[in-house]
Short mmCIF file of C-alpha atoms and ligand atoms in Angstrom, two decimals:
data_model
loop_
_atom_site.label_atom_id
_atom_site.label_comp_id
_atom_site.label_asym_id
_atom_site.label_seq_id
_atom_site.Cartn_x
_atom_site.Cartn_y
_atom_site.Cartn_z
CA MET A 12 0.00 0.00 0.00
CA ARG A 13 1.36 3.41 -0.99
CA ALA A 14 1.73 6.21 1.49
CA SER A 15 -0.53 9.20 0.90
CA THR A 16 2.28 11.68 0.26
CA PRO A 17 2.67 14.22 -2.53
CA THR A 18 3.75 12.76 -5.87
CA GLU A 19 6.86 14.95 -6.26
CA PRO A 20 9.12 13.68 -3.49
CA MET A 21 12.44 14.77 -5.03
CA THR A 22 11.42 18.21 -6.29
CA GLN A 23 10.39 19.86 -3.06
CA ARG A 24 12.46 22.89 -2.23
CA HIS A 25 12.63 24.88 0.95
CA VAL A 26 12.66 28.45 2.15
CA LEU A 27 14.11 28.30 5.65
CA VAL A 28 13.54 31.31 7.89
CA CYS A 29 15.27 31.61 11.25
CA PRO A 30 12.77 32.83 13.85
CA ASN A 31 15.06 32.44 16.83
CA ARG A 32 16.10 35.00 19.40
CA THR A 33 18.24 37.49 17.49
CA CYS A 34 16.47 37.10 14.16
CA LEU A 35 13.17 37.36 16.00
CA ASN A 36 14.24 40.69 17.44
CA GLN A 37 15.25 41.82 13.96
CA GLY A 38 11.84 41.14 12.43
CA ALA A 39 11.94 37.50 11.34
CA ILE A 40 8.25 36.87 11.90
CA ALA A 41 7.29 39.59 9.43
CA VAL A 42 9.68 38.03 6.90
CA LEU A 43 8.25 34.56 7.51
CA THR A 44 4.73 35.91 7.12
CA ALA A 45 5.67 37.66 3.88
CA PHE A 46 6.99 34.40 2.40
CA GLN A 47 3.91 32.50 3.54
CA ALA A 48 1.70 35.13 1.89
CA GLN A 49 3.34 34.48 -1.49
CA PRO A 50 3.36 30.70 -1.87
CA VAL A 51 5.38 29.30 -4.74
CA SER A 52 4.62 25.88 -6.15
CA GLY A 53 7.30 23.38 -5.21
CA TYR A 54 8.60 25.41 -2.26
CA VAL A 55 7.84 24.86 1.39
CA VAL A 56 8.37 27.76 3.78
CA GLN A 57 9.66 26.56 7.14
CA LYS A 58 10.96 27.89 10.41
CA THR A 59 14.37 26.53 11.23
CA GLY A 60 16.80 26.47 14.10
CA CYS A 61 19.42 29.16 14.64
CA MET A 62 21.63 29.31 11.56
CA GLY A 63 24.65 30.47 13.50
CA GLN A 64 24.48 33.91 11.93
CA CYS A 65 22.96 35.79 14.84
CA GLY A 66 23.10 39.53 14.32
CA GLU A 67 22.99 39.20 10.54
CA GLY A 68 19.30 38.41 10.45
CA PRO A 69 16.68 37.91 9.71
CA MET A 70 18.39 35.02 7.96
CA VAL A 71 16.81 33.11 5.08
CA ARG A 72 18.30 30.04 3.39
CA ILE A 73 17.01 28.56 0.14
CA LEU A 74 17.51 24.82 -0.44
CA PRO A 75 18.69 22.91 -2.35
CA ASP A 76 20.35 25.95 -3.95
CA ASP A 77 22.12 26.62 -0.62
CA ILE A 78 21.67 30.35 -1.04
CA TRP A 79 21.83 32.43 2.13
CA TYR A 80 20.20 35.82 2.47
CA CYS A 81 20.93 38.13 5.38
CA GLN A 82 19.23 41.17 6.91
CA VAL A 83 16.10 40.34 4.95
CA ARG A 84 13.30 42.89 5.17
CA PRO A 85 9.65 42.02 4.55
CA ASP A 86 9.55 44.43 1.61
CA GLU A 87 12.40 42.48 -0.05
CA VAL A 88 10.59 39.15 0.04
CA THR A 89 8.74 39.81 -3.21
CA ASP A 90 12.11 40.18 -4.97
CA VAL A 91 13.26 36.82 -3.64
CA VAL A 92 9.98 35.20 -4.64
CA GLU A 93 9.89 36.65 -8.15
CA ARG A 94 13.57 36.67 -9.06
CA HIS A 95 14.87 33.63 -7.21
CA LEU A 96 12.04 31.21 -6.49
CA ARG A 97 10.15 31.83 -9.74
CA GLY A 98 12.97 33.11 -11.94
CA GLY A 99 15.83 30.92 -10.73
CA ARG A 100 18.21 33.85 -10.22
CA PRO A 101 19.29 34.71 -6.68
CA VAL A 102 19.04 38.35 -5.63
CA ARG A 103 22.74 39.26 -5.47
CA ALA A 104 22.35 42.42 -3.40
CA MET A 105 20.80 40.42 -0.57
CA LEU A 106 23.28 37.54 -0.43
CA SER A 107 25.08 36.90 2.83
CA PRO A 108 28.76 37.81 2.39
CA HIS A 109 29.64 35.04 4.84
CA PHE A 110 28.57 32.44 2.28
CA HIS A 111 28.73 34.23 -1.04
CA ALA A 112 31.63 36.38 -2.18
CA ALA A 113 30.58 39.79 -3.41
CA PRO A 114 31.01 40.29 -7.18
CA GLY A 115 34.38 41.74 -7.98
CA HIS A 116 35.89 40.93 -4.57
S1 FES B 226 19.02 33.60 15.75
FE1 FES B 226 18.89 33.58 13.59
S2 FES B 226 20.88 32.97 13.00
FE2 FES B 226 20.91 32.81 15.13
#
């Protein structure tokens, strides 16, 4: 008997939002809410544990791309949704410099 799970087990992607202490104080819930308000097929928006980047938040990580965004504001979420999640091109200006070297550096 088959389990009653979605039929696309290998294509699910994730938007991980850190809602823990420091990110919480920096507005993570508003960022989480903004992502949840703009659902994208194939992506699941999830809270995650501390990403070890406290003070750089709110932190958002996109998997499996392994793209890290830092200091995300709610008004920037639409850019991530449209350009990255729908368009497949990460928003360079928002990338965390701890994980992604700045262009030209
Ligand atoms: S609290 Fe968000 S990275 Fe640590």
